[in-house]
Short mmCIF file of C-alpha atoms in Angstrom, two decimals:
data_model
loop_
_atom_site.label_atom_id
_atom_site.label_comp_id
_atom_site.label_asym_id
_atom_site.label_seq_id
_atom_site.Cartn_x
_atom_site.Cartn_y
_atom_site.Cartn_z
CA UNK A 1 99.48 178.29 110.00
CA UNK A 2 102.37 177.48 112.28
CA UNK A 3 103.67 180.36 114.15
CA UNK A 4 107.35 180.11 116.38
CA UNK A 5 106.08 182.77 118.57
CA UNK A 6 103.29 182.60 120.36
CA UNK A 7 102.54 184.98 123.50
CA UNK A 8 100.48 183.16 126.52
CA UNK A 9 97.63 185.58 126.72
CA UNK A 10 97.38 184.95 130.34
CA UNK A 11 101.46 184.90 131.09
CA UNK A 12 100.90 186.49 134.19
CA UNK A 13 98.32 183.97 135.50
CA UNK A 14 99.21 180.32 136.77
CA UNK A 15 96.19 178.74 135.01
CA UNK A 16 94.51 175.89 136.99
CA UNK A 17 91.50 173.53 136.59
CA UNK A 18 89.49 176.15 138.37
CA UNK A 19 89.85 178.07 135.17
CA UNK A 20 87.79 175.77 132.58
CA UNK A 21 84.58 177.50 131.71
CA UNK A 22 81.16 175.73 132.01
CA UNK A 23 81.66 172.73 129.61
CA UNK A 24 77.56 172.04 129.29
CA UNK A 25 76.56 171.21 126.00
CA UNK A 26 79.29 170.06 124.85
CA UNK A 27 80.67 166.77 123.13
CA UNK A 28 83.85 165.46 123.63
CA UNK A 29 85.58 162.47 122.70
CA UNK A 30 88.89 161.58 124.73
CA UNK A 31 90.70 158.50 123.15
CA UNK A 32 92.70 156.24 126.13
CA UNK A 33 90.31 157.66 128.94
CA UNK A 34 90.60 154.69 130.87
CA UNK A 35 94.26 155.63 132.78
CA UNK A 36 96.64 158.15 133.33
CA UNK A 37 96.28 161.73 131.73
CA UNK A 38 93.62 160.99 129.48
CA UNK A 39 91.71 159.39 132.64
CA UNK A 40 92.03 162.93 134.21
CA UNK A 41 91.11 165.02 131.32
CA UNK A 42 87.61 163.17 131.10
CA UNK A 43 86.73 163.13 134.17
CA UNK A 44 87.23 167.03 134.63
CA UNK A 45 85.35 167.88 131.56
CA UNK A 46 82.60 165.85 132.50
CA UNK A 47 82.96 167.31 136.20
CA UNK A 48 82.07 170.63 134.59
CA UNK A 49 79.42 169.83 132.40
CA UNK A 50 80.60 168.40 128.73
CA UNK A 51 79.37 164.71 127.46
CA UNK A 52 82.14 162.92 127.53
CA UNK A 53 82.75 159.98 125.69
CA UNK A 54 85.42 157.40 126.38
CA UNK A 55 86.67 156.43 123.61
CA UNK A 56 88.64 152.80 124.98
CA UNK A 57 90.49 149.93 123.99
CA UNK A 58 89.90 147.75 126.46
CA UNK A 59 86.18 148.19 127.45
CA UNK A 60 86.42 146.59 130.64
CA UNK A 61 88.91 148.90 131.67
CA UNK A 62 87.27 151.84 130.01
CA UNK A 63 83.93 150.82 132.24
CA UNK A 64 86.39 150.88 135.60
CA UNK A 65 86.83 154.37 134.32
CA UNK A 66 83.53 155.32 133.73
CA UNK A 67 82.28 154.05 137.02
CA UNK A 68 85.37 156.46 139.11
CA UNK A 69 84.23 159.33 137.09
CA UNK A 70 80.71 158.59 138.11
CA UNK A 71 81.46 157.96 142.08
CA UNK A 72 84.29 161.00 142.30
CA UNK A 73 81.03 163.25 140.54
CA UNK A 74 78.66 161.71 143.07
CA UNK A 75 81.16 162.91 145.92
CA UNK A 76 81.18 166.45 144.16
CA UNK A 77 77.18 166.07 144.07
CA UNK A 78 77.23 166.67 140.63
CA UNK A 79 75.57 164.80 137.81
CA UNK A 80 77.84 163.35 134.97
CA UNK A 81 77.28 162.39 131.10
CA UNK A 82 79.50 159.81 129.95
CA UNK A 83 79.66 156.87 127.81
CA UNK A 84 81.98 154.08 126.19
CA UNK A 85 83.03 153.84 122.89
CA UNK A 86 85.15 150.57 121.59
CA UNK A 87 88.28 152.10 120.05
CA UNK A 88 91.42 150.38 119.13
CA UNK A 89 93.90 152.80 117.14
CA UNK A 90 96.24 150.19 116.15
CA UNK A 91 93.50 148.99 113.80
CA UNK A 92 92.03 150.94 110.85
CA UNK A 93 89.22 148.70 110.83
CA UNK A 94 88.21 149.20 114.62
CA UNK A 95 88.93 153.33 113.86
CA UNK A 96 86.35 153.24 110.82
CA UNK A 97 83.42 151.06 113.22
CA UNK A 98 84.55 153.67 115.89
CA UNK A 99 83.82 156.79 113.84
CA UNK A 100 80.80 155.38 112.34
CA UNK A 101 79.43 154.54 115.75
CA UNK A 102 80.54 158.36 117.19
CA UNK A 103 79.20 159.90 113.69
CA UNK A 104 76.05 158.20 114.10
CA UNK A 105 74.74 158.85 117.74
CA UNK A 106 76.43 162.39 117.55
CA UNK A 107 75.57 164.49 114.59
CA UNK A 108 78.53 167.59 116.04
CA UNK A 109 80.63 167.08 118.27
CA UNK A 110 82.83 169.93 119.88
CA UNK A 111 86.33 168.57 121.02
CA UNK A 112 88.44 165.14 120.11
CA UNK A 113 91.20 164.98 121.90
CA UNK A 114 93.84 162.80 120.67
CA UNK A 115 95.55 161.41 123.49
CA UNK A 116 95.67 157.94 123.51
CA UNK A 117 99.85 156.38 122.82
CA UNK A 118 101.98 153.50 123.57
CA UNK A 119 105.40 154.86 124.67
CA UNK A 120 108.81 152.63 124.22
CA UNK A 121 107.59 149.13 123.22
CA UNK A 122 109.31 146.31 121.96
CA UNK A 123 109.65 145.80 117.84
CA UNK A 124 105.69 144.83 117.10
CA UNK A 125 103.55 146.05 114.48
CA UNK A 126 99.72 146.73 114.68
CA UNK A 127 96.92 144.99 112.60
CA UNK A 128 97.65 146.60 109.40
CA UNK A 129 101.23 146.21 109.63
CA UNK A 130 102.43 149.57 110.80
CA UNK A 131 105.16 150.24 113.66
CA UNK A 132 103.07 149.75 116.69
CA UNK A 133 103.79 153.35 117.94
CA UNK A 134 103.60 154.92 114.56
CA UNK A 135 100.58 153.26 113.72
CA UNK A 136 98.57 153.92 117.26
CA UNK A 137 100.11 157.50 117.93
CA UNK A 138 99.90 158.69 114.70
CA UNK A 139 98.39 156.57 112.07
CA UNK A 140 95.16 155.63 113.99
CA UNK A 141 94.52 158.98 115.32
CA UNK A 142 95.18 161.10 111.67
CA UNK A 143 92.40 158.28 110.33
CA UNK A 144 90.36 158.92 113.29
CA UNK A 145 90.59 162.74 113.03
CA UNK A 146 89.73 162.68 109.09
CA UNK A 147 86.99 160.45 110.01
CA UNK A 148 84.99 162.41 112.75
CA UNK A 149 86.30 165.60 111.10
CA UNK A 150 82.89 166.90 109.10
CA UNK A 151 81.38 166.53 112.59
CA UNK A 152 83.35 169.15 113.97
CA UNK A 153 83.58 171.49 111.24
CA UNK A 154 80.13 173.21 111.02
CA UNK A 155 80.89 173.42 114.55
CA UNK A 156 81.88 177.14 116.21
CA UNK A 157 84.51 176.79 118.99
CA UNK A 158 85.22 173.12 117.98
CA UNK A 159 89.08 172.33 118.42
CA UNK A 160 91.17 169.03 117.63
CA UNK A 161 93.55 168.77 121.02
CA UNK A 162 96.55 166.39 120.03
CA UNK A 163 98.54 165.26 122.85
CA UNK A 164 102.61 164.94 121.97
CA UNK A 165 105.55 164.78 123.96
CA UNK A 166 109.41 166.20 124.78
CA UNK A 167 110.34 163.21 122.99
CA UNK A 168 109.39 164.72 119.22
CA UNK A 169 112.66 166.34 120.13
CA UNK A 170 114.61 163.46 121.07
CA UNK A 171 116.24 161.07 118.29
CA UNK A 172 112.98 161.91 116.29
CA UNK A 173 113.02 162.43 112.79
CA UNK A 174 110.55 160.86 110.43
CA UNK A 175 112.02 158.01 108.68
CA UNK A 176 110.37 158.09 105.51
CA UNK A 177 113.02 155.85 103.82
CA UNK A 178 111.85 153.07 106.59
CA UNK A 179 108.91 154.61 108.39
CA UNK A 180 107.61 150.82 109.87
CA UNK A 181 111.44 150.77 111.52
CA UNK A 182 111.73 146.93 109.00
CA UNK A 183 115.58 147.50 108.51
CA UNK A 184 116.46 149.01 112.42
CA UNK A 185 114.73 149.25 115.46
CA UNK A 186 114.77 151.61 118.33
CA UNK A 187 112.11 151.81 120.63
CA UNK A 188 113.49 155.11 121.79
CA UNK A 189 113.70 156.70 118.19
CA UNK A 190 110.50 154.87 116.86
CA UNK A 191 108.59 156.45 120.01
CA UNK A 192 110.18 160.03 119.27
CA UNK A 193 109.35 159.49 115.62
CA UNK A 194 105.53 159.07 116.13
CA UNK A 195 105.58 162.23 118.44
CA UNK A 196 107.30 164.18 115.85
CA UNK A 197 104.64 163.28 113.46
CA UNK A 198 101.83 164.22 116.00
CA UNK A 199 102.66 167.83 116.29
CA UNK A 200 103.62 167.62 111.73
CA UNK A 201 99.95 166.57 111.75
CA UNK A 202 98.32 169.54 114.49
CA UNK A 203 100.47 171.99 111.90
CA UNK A 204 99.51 170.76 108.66
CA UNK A 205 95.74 170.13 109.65
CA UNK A 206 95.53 173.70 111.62
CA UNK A 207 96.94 175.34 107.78
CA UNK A 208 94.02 173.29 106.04
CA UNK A 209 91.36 174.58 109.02
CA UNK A 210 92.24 178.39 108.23
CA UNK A 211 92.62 178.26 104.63
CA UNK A 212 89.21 176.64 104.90
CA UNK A 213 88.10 179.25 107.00
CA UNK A 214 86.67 176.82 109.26
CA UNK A 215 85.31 177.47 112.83
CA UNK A 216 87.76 174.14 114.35
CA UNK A 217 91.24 175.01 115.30
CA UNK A 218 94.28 172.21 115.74
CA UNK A 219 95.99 172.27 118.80
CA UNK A 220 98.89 170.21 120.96
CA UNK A 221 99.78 169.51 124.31
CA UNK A 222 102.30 167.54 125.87
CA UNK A 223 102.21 166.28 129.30
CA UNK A 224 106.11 167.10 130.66
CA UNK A 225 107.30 164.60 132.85
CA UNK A 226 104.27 162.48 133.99
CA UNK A 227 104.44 159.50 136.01
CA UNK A 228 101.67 157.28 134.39
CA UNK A 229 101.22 153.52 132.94
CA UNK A 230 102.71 154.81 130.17
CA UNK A 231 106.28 154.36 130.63
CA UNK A 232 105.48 150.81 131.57
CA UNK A 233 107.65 149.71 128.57
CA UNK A 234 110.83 151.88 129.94
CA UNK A 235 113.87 149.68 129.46
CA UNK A 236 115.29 148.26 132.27
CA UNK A 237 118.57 150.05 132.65
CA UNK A 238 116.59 153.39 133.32
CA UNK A 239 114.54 152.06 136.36
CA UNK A 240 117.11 153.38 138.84
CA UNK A 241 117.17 156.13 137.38
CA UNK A 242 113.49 156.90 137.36
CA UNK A 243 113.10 155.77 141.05
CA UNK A 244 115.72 158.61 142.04
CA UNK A 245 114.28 161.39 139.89
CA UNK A 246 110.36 160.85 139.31
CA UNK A 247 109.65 163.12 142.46
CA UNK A 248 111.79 166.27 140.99
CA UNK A 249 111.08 165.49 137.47
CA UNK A 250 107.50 164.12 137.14
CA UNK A 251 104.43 165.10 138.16
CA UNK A 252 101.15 162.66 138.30
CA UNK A 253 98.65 162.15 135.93
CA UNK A 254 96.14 165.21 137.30
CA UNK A 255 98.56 167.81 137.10
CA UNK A 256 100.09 166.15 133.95
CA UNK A 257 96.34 166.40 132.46
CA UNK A 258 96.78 170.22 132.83
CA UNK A 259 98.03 171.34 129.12
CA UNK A 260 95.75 169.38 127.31
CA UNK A 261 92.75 170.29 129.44
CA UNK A 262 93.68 174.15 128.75
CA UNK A 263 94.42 173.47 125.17
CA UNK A 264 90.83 171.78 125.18
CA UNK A 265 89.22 174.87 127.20
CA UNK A 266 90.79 177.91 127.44
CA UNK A 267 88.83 180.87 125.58
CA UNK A 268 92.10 182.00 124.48
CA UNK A 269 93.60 179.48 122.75
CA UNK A 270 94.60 179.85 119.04
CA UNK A 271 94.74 177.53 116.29
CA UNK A 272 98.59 175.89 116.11
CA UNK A 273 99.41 176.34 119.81
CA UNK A 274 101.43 173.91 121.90
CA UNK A 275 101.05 173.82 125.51
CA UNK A 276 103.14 172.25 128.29
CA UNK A 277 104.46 173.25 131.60
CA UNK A 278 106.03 175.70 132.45
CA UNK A 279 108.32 174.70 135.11
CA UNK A 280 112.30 173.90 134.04
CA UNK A 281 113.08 171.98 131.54
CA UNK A 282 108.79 171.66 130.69
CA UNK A 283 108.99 169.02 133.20
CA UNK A 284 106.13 169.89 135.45
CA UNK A 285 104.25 173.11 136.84
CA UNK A 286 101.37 175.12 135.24
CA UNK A 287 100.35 174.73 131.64
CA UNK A 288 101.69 177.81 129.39
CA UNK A 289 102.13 178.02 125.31
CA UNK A 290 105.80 176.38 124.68
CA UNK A 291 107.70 176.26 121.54
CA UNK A 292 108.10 172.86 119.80
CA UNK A 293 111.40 171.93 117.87
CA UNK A 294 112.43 173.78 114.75
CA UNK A 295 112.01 170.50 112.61
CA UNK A 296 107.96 170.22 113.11
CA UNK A 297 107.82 173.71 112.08
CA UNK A 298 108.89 172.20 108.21
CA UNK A 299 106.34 172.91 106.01
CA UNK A 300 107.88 170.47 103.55
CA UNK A 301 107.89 167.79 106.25
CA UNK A 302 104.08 168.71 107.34
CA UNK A 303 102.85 168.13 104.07
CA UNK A 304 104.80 165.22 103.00
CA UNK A 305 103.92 163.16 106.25
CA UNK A 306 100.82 163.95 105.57
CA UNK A 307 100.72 162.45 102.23
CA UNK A 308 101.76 159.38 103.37
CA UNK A 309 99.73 159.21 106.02
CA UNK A 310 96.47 159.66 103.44
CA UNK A 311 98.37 156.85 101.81
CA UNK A 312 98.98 154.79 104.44
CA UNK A 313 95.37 155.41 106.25
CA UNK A 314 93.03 155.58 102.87
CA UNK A 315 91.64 158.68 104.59
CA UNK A 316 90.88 161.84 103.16
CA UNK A 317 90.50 165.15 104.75
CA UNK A 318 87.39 167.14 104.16
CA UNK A 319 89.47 170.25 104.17
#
C-alpha cells in the first residue's frame, strides 16, 4: 500500500555509504551498471560484500565496468563477486533470455534494482514497437521484474529498488489514449511519462507484495540532479543553461547513487518508500524518504497501467 506520509526513521541522521550493512551473501542484480549511478551502486554493494551482477546492454562496456569495480576493490584490498549478464530492456526477447539466464544460475536472489533508462531521446521506438523510453524505462523493466519475481519472493529481506526521477512530475501523465507518443511527440513529456509509470508500478506491485504477505517489499529512488551520460540526449537550447547551473544543481554519479543504495540497504526501509535528497528542491545532498506527486498515488491509475503493461509485456505477476 501507498502511504503520502512517510517519517525517515533516521531524520536526524545524514545517512552515508558508511551506513550499508555487511552485504555478504547476497544477490543482486543492477540493470545499466556499466555508467553513471547504476555504475556506483554496484560497485559499492559489491565493495561490501553482495554478488553483484551487471546486468548490461552493451557487454563490452559492461566488462570496462566490471574490470574498475575489480581494480578500485583491489585498491580497498578487498575481494569482489561480480559478473555480466547480456540485458537489453528495449527488447522483450533479450529480457526473457536475460531472466532465464539470471533464474537459472541463481535459484534466489535478494535485490533487483531497476535502474537502467534512456532520458530525452529523439522519436524512436524499441524492438517491439514501444516508445523507446516507455518501452526501456518501464516496459522492459515491469517484464523483467515479473520475470525474476518468484526468485525473490521465498526470499526474507528481498526488495525490488526502482529508480525514477523529478521528472514523473514534470509534463508527465500517462497517455493511455496514445501511450507509444504515434500522434505527438515530446521527448520531454514522453521521458516524464515513463517515470510516472515507474513509481505507478513500485505502488501497484508493493499492494500485490503485502496482500500476498510476501517477505519482498517495492521501493523507489530517484537520483535529484545528477550529472551523468544520461542527459546526453538534452536538447540543445538547454546546454547553456546546464553549463551555468550543474555545479549548484547537480551532484555526480556517487553521491547521486546515494537514494537508491539506501533504498537497496537500509534496515529501515518500508515497502512503498521513495527516497531522494534531501537538499532544496531534491536536487542533491543526503538521501531521505520524499513524497512523490499526488497523481502516482492513483490507485485507479496504478492498476490500470498495470493492465496494460501485462498486455503490452505478456507477463504475468506471480502475486
Amino acid at each position: 500500500m501507498a502511504f503520502h506520509d512517510h517519517k525517515d526513521h533516521k531524520s536526524d541522521h545524514k545517512w552515508a555509504v558508511a551506513d550499508i550493512p555487511d552485504q555478504t551473501g547476497r544477490t543482486v542484480v543492477v540493470t545499466g551498471a556499466n555508467t553513471g549511478i547504476g555504475y556506483y551502486t554496484a560497485a559499492e554493494l559489491a565493495f561490501r560484500g553482495a554478488h553483484v551482477v551487471l546486468a548490461v546492454r552493451n557487454l563490452e562496456k559492461g566488462n570496462a565496468a566490471l574490470a574498475r569495480i575489480v581494480a578500485a576493490a583491489g585498491r580497498k584490498s578487498i575481494d569482489v563477486d561480480v559478473t555480466l549478464q547480456e540485458l537489453d530492456l528495449g527488447s522483450l526477447a533479450s529480457v526473457r533470455s536475460a531472466a532465464d539466464a539470471l533464474r537459472g544460475r541463481y535459484p534466489r536472489i535478494d535485490l533487483l534494482i531497476n535502474n537502467a533508462g534512456v532520458m530525452w531521446t529523439p522519436k524512436g521506438v524499441t524492438a517491439d514497437g514501444f516508445e523507446l523510453q516507455f518501452g526501456t524505462n518501464h516496459l522492459g523493466h515491469f517484464a523483467l521484474t515479473g520475470l525474476l519475481l518468484d526468485h525473490l519472493l521465498p526470499v526474507r529481506g528481498s526488495r525490488v529498488v526502482t529508480v525514477s526521477s523529478l521528472a514523473h512530475r514534470m509534463w508527465a501523465a500517462i497517455h493511455f489514449d496514445d501511450l507509444q507518443w504515434e500522434h505527438s511527440y515530446s521527448r520531454v513529456g514522453a521521458y516524464g511519462q515513463s517515470k510516472l509509470a515507474n513509481l505507478l508500478f513500485t505502488y501497484e506491485l508493493q499492494r500485490r507484495l503485502a496482500e500476498a504477505a510476501a517477505p519482498t517489499v517495492a521501493v523507489a529512488a530517484h537520483p535529484g540532479g545528477s550529472n551523468t551520460e544520461l542527459a546526453r540526449n538534452l536538447p540543445r537550447i538547454f546546454a547553456p543553461i546546464k553549463a551555468v547551473l550543474a555545479p549548484v544543481l547537480f551532484q555526480g554519479p556517487e553521491s547521486g547513487a546515494w537514494p537508491t543504495l539506501r533504498a537497496a540497504t537500509d534496515p529501515a526501509v518500508e515497502g512503498a518508500q521513495y527516497y531522494g535528497p534531501d537538499g532544496l528542491g531534491e536536487q542533491r545532498g543526503h538521501p531521505k524518504v520524499v513524497q512523490s506527486s499526488d497523481q502516482s498515488h492513483d490507485a485507479d491509475l496504478q492498476r490500470r497501467l498495470w493492465a496494460v503493461s501485462e498486455e503490452l509485456t505478456g507477463v504475468e505477476f506471480p502475486v
